[in-house]
């Protein structure tokens, strides 16, 4: 185990506050870089970069990402030093950081996202005696500019032969900066290039040089175009883009797991799961475009260094492309991207008996080391200030709240005195209208589904909510909310909010009568226990429990109706806020009735008699759902004649409202809820199919989703921008959580719950320069906002995913066995079932084309057995099928 003296003193006390810290390797030692140098990286050097962010778990907790950046001309010794120092930095931070290797010109999007709009790569380095830019004689530089959110800026040879029709180029001269737009380049990259030009103008030209846009194919002898070509020695036709080895971007593949032993990658582990990982070992997972090094908590620093080196050797020996990323993870702090390679990743459990001793011993050594380093055990300074819990963004208060209950195929207004009471056997529609900061009226429309409600009421709620959405001309943010998965923004508009057992709708009453189920519907006159847990405005819902002593808990307060008495029972560990909120809930449920106070341990005999006798109460604190970092993904769809297929999924790092591009569709996964955001300029066909792909980006997307239309029905600026989109983005933090079960009828089926701005100045400048005439015609003007789509004759609910099961019109039957493997007694050839077939098979399920293949042809076409294929996550199945024209 490395001692405190062996670890780098330059890293002491770092990572104690959010932000970026950078060191350059000089004479094999990390030297802090001044803030003014952040974003500038010399090709002859190596760097260590620490990004500290607010972590999951509340106040004062931070997460860390450690990157070591290797310039293309750096020495092997300096590169090795940077890798070792990254491991030492992680050790000083408590061994919880995620480590990333970054090669010049092949940096990860996450790394680039720290430096908006880009990093500035420069030639030279410490050993070559580089000069500061202001000390150098100005040299003309040509760059390629790739990426629509984070920009990969790469300096290329100053030669006309480098230009092509597919990319965006920036030519930086002493007097003027030119942007050359290849004819086939996309509009987002052009927009980002404008941001880069502004960055270069400020950094190297003191903000004084001129800027010119040159469009491919629009040659003018005079003006900016002519001046641009003169610099290259005169105009000549440019050729097609020539791909080199550096342009090879590896595909993401199904993960392959290997054990690392003795500093070497050992044999592959088949049929792996989370239980395959042991806390005193290191592993390598090869996912094609990214290689993960997983290290157990009980491993030593030297083992971790050796594991990182083994990953480097693994890529070299297998001739992998330079763009292959290496990410090192510590047990218990696995990333979203890593866990998406598993069908499931259960919550952490206690270490096994054989490893418990090793973990304890290692933990003691780490704690002792951190004390010597002057750092607290959680990677922060001992005297670091405590940060208060952050309340999530909420909707504007003092709005108008209307609630309807569903009964008999219709919606009935809920009396004002009963707003806030939600019965588990019922469904409700909620409309909240409020005025945002832009002084206009906004709407939040959703329907709430009780976990015991009937399918009939659920469908009615969906249909009527859609009708209301259409009647409001598509302006509301619309969502669907399931019981016990209410988001903070929903809870906050009900003060108070109580979840009650049973139901009042006729459909629910008929169902329980038919099934012979006892009616547990809450009644003010019947015995009941109401639990008070959260007390903040965004989490203070109360829950109806069984009227038995086992429902009580020492950490909370409860409103208890037993016999003819109303009590407020206070646990020994309950807070003053809980006790005060219990008084409000008691008055809400039993107005005018005086409650008697009962403190744990001093209860009256009458109190226990009303609950059936005295028993011990629970002392285990009810844990709230784990807080996890949100993830944003962009995705696009390929629209075919008969089908819609997934085109691309990319994660967006360090995102903000500027990443809501009007041409894009995005999925925001907060783990508790999933949103689909649809830009105003997205094709109409893609909008209609967007919701079906909310599950695509990973296993955590096996949830129901909300669809958000960027810009809504009104526009106050450029496409998708302005006040309406800002309001929509804020309102995106609202509804819709895990769907409880699927398709069955009644409460039994519903209980199976699944676990778990635009470019501002750039786009404004771009709109008049780069957008072609056709786009201008198609886009709605600020004076003529885009009209919402007319509702079909039978309204289709925007927030209801397209069922994943077989088409109702399919005549050729598909069978599904107990393991979820699909097949059909009627088989067709691959040429008949493929999407572009000239002789298509009739009446087959177009979403399950592979099911009609014979065993032999299935394995030949898809490269795996049926069992292996249907074990893949749904999104991986779709990607696999797309590659062979079956999707």
PDB file of N, CA and C in Angstrom, residues 37-78:
ATOM      1  N   UNK A  37      -4.567  29.651 -18.197  1.00  0.00           N
ATOM      2  CA  UNK A  37      -4.114  28.664 -19.171  1.00  0.00           C
ATOM      3  C   UNK A  37      -5.083  27.527 -19.383  1.00  0.00           C
ATOM      4  N   UNK A  38      -6.222  27.533 -18.657  1.00  0.00           N
ATOM      5  CA  UNK A  38      -7.192  26.444 -18.801  1.00  0.00           C
ATOM      6  C   UNK A  38      -7.785  26.449 -20.210  1.00  0.00           C
ATOM      7  N   UNK A  39      -7.789  25.299 -20.830  1.00  0.00           N
ATOM      8  CA  UNK A  39      -8.345  25.173 -22.177  1.00  0.00           C
ATOM      9  C   UNK A  39      -7.277  25.140 -23.251  1.00  0.00           C
ATOM     10  N   UNK A  40      -6.047  25.541 -22.915  1.00  0.00           N
ATOM     11  CA  UNK A  40      -4.940  25.492 -23.861  1.00  0.00           C
ATOM     12  C   UNK A  40      -4.072  24.280 -23.542  1.00  0.00           C
ATOM     13  N   UNK A  41      -3.896  23.400 -24.515  1.00  0.00           N
ATOM     14  CA  UNK A  41      -3.128  22.174 -24.321  1.00  0.00           C
ATOM     15  C   UNK A  41      -2.072  22.068 -25.417  1.00  0.00           C
ATOM     16  N   UNK A  42      -0.826  21.871 -25.008  1.00  0.00           N
ATOM     17  CA  UNK A  42       0.282  21.772 -25.961  1.00  0.00           C
ATOM     18  C   UNK A  42       0.516  20.317 -26.333  1.00  0.00           C
ATOM     19  N   UNK A  43       0.741  20.094 -27.623  1.00  0.00           N
ATOM     20  CA  UNK A  43       0.837  18.732 -28.142  1.00  0.00           C
ATOM     21  C   UNK A  43       2.050  17.971 -27.620  1.00  0.00           C
ATOM     22  N   UNK A  44       3.039  18.687 -27.088  1.00  0.00           N
ATOM     23  CA  UNK A  44       4.223  18.013 -26.584  1.00  0.00           C
ATOM     24  C   UNK A  44       4.163  17.699 -25.110  1.00  0.00           C
ATOM     25  N   UNK A  45       3.022  17.964 -24.480  1.00  0.00           N
ATOM     26  CA  UNK A  45       2.921  17.806 -23.027  1.00  0.00           C
ATOM     27  C   UNK A  45       1.836  16.816 -22.626  1.00  0.00           C
ATOM     28  N   UNK A  46       1.829  16.501 -21.333  1.00  0.00           N
ATOM     29  CA  UNK A  46       0.782  15.677 -20.729  1.00  0.00           C
ATOM     30  C   UNK A  46       0.204  16.443 -19.544  1.00  0.00           C
ATOM     31  N   UNK A  47      -1.076  16.231 -19.289  1.00  0.00           N
ATOM     32  CA  UNK A  47      -1.779  16.982 -18.248  1.00  0.00           C
ATOM     33  C   UNK A  47      -2.633  16.043 -17.403  1.00  0.00           C
ATOM     34  N   UNK A  48      -2.892  16.469 -16.164  1.00  0.00           N
ATOM     35  CA  UNK A  48      -3.865  15.807 -15.296  1.00  0.00           C
ATOM     36  C   UNK A  48      -4.966  16.824 -15.001  1.00  0.00           C
ATOM     37  N   UNK A  49      -6.203  16.433 -15.231  1.00  0.00           N
ATOM     38  CA  UNK A  49      -7.354  17.340 -15.094  1.00  0.00           C
ATOM     39  C   UNK A  49      -8.343  16.743 -14.105  1.00  0.00           C
ATOM     40  N   UNK A  50      -8.744  17.535 -13.120  1.00  0.00           N
ATOM     41  CA  UNK A  50      -9.726  17.106 -12.117  1.00  0.00           C
ATOM     42  C   UNK A  50     -10.987  17.943 -12.247  1.00  0.00           C
ATOM     43  N   UNK A  51     -12.120  17.281 -12.449  1.00  0.00           N
ATOM     44  CA  UNK A  51     -13.419  17.950 -12.449  1.00  0.00           C
ATOM     45  C   UNK A  51     -14.171  17.508 -11.206  1.00  0.00           C
ATOM     46  N   UNK A  52     -14.509  18.459 -10.349  1.00  0.00           N
ATOM     47  CA  UNK A  52     -15.262  18.185  -9.119  1.00  0.00           C
ATOM     48  C   UNK A  52     -16.684  18.687  -9.288  1.00  0.00           C
ATOM     49  N   UNK A  53     -17.652  17.820  -9.020  1.00  0.00           N
ATOM     50  CA  UNK A  53     -19.069  18.165  -9.188  1.00  0.00           C
ATOM     51  C   UNK A  53     -19.820  17.830  -7.924  1.00  0.00           C
ATOM     52  N   UNK A  54     -20.971  18.469  -7.757  1.00  0.00           N
ATOM     53  CA  UNK A  54     -21.848  18.109  -6.654  1.00  0.00           C
ATOM     54  C   UNK A  54     -22.280  16.665  -6.853  1.00  0.00           C
ATOM     55  N   UNK A  55     -22.045  15.837  -5.848  1.00  0.00           N
ATOM     56  CA  UNK A  55     -22.347  14.418  -5.982  1.00  0.00           C
ATOM     57  C   UNK A  55     -23.724  14.076  -5.493  1.00  0.00           C
ATOM     58  N   UNK A  56     -24.089  12.813  -5.692  1.00  0.00           N
ATOM     59  CA  UNK A  56     -25.362  12.330  -5.222  1.00  0.00           C
ATOM     60  C   UNK A  56     -25.280  12.138  -3.717  1.00  0.00           C
ATOM     61  N   UNK A  57     -26.360  12.337  -3.040  1.00  0.00           N
ATOM     62  CA  UNK A  57     -26.379  12.077  -1.614  1.00  0.00           C
ATOM     63  C   UNK A  57     -26.466  13.307  -0.758  1.00  0.00           C
ATOM     64  N   UNK A  58     -26.593  14.510  -1.362  1.00  0.00           N
ATOM     65  CA  UNK A  58     -26.885  15.666  -0.536  1.00  0.00           C
ATOM     66  C   UNK A  58     -25.712  16.603  -0.328  1.00  0.00           C
ATOM     67  N   UNK A  59     -25.813  17.391   0.757  1.00  0.00           N
ATOM     68  CA  UNK A  59     -24.920  18.507   0.996  1.00  0.00           C
ATOM     69  C   UNK A  59     -23.490  18.050   1.243  1.00  0.00           C
ATOM     70  N   UNK A  60     -22.539  18.826   0.695  1.00  0.00           N
ATOM     71  CA  UNK A  60     -21.143  18.606   0.971  1.00  0.00           C
ATOM     72  C   UNK A  60     -20.545  17.350   0.363  1.00  0.00           C
ATOM     73  N   UNK A  61     -21.289  16.643  -0.455  1.00  0.00           N
ATOM     74  CA  UNK A  61     -20.779  15.421  -1.074  1.00  0.00           C
ATOM     75  C   UNK A  61     -20.434  15.726  -2.531  1.00  0.00           C
ATOM     76  N   UNK A  62     -19.233  15.344  -2.932  1.00  0.00           N
ATOM     77  CA  UNK A  62     -18.773  15.643  -4.277  1.00  0.00           C
ATOM     78  C   UNK A  62     -18.416  14.364  -5.029  1.00  0.00           C
ATOM     79  N   UNK A  63     -18.536  14.426  -6.333  1.00  0.00           N
ATOM     80  CA  UNK A  63     -18.050  13.356  -7.198  1.00  0.00           C
ATOM     81  C   UNK A  63     -16.897  13.915  -8.012  1.00  0.00           C
ATOM     82  N   UNK A  64     -15.999  13.032  -8.426  1.00  0.00           N
ATOM     83  CA  UNK A  64     -14.790  13.484  -9.115  1.00  0.00           C
ATOM     84  C   UNK A  64     -14.550  12.689 -10.388  1.00  0.00           C
ATOM     85  N   UNK A  65     -14.129  13.396 -11.424  1.00  0.00           N
ATOM     86  CA  UNK A  65     -13.648  12.781 -12.655  1.00  0.00           C
ATOM     87  C   UNK A  65     -12.209  13.234 -12.857  1.00  0.00           C
ATOM     88  N   UNK A  66     -11.300  12.262 -12.985  1.00  0.00           N
ATOM     89  CA  UNK A  66      -9.886  12.548 -13.206  1.00  0.00           C
ATOM     90  C   UNK A  66      -9.542  12.147 -14.628  1.00  0.00           C
ATOM     91  N   UNK A  67      -9.044  13.093 -15.408  1.00  0.00           N
ATOM     92  CA  UNK A  67      -8.641  12.836 -16.791  1.00  0.00           C
ATOM     93  C   UNK A  67      -7.137  13.067 -16.911  1.00  0.00           C
ATOM     94  N   UNK A  68      -6.434  12.205 -17.623  1.00  0.00           N
ATOM     95  CA  UNK A  68      -5.053  12.533 -17.983  1.00  0.00           C
ATOM     96  C   UNK A  68      -4.982  12.647 -19.502  1.00  0.00           C
ATOM     97  N   UNK A  69      -4.569  13.853 -19.937  1.00  0.00           N
ATOM     98  CA  UNK A  69      -4.562  14.225 -21.355  1.00  0.00           C
ATOM     99  C   UNK A  69      -3.149  14.062 -21.897  1.00  0.00           C
ATOM    100  N   UNK A  70      -3.018  13.356 -22.993  1.00  0.00           N
ATOM    101  CA  UNK A  70      -1.719  13.064 -23.583  1.00  0.00           C
ATOM    102  C   UNK A  70      -1.620  13.711 -24.959  1.00  0.00           C
ATOM    103  N   UNK A  71      -0.716  14.665 -25.101  1.00  0.00           N
ATOM    104  CA  UNK A  71      -0.501  15.306 -26.393  1.00  0.00           C
ATOM    105  C   UNK A  71       0.078  14.328 -27.396  1.00  0.00           C
ATOM    106  N   UNK A  72      -0.165  14.584 -28.679  1.00  0.00           N
ATOM    107  CA  UNK A  72       0.271  13.638 -29.711  1.00  0.00           C
ATOM    108  C   UNK A  72       1.788  13.544 -29.803  1.00  0.00           C
ATOM    109  N   UNK A  73       2.504  14.553 -29.283  1.00  0.00           N
ATOM    110  CA  UNK A  73       3.963  14.546 -29.334  1.00  0.00           C
ATOM    111  C   UNK A  73       4.594  14.375 -27.961  1.00  0.00           C
ATOM    112  N   UNK A  74       3.806  14.049 -26.959  1.00  0.00           N
ATOM    113  CA  UNK A  74       4.366  13.885 -25.621  1.00  0.00           C
ATOM    114  C   UNK A  74       5.241  12.640 -25.567  1.00  0.00           C
ATOM    115  N   UNK A  75       6.195  12.646 -24.651  1.00  0.00           N
ATOM    116  CA  UNK A  75       7.088  11.492 -24.529  1.00  0.00           C
ATOM    117  C   UNK A  75       6.380  10.358 -23.800  1.00  0.00           C
ATOM    118  N   UNK A  76       6.883   9.144 -24.019  1.00  0.00           N
ATOM    119  CA  UNK A  76       6.295   7.978 -23.363  1.00  0.00           C
ATOM    120  C   UNK A  76       6.439   8.082 -21.852  1.00  0.00           C
ATOM    121  N   UNK A  77       7.563   8.649 -21.406  1.00  0.00           N
ATOM    122  CA  UNK A  77       7.787   8.787 -19.964  1.00  0.00           C
ATOM    123  C   UNK A  77       6.800   9.759 -19.330  1.00  0.00           C
ATOM    124  N   UNK A  78       6.552  10.887 -20.013  1.00  0.00           N
ATOM    125  CA  UNK A  78       5.595  11.856 -19.468  1.00  0.00           C
ATOM    126  C   UNK A  78       4.188  11.294 -19.474  1.00  0.00           C
TER     127      UNK A  78
END
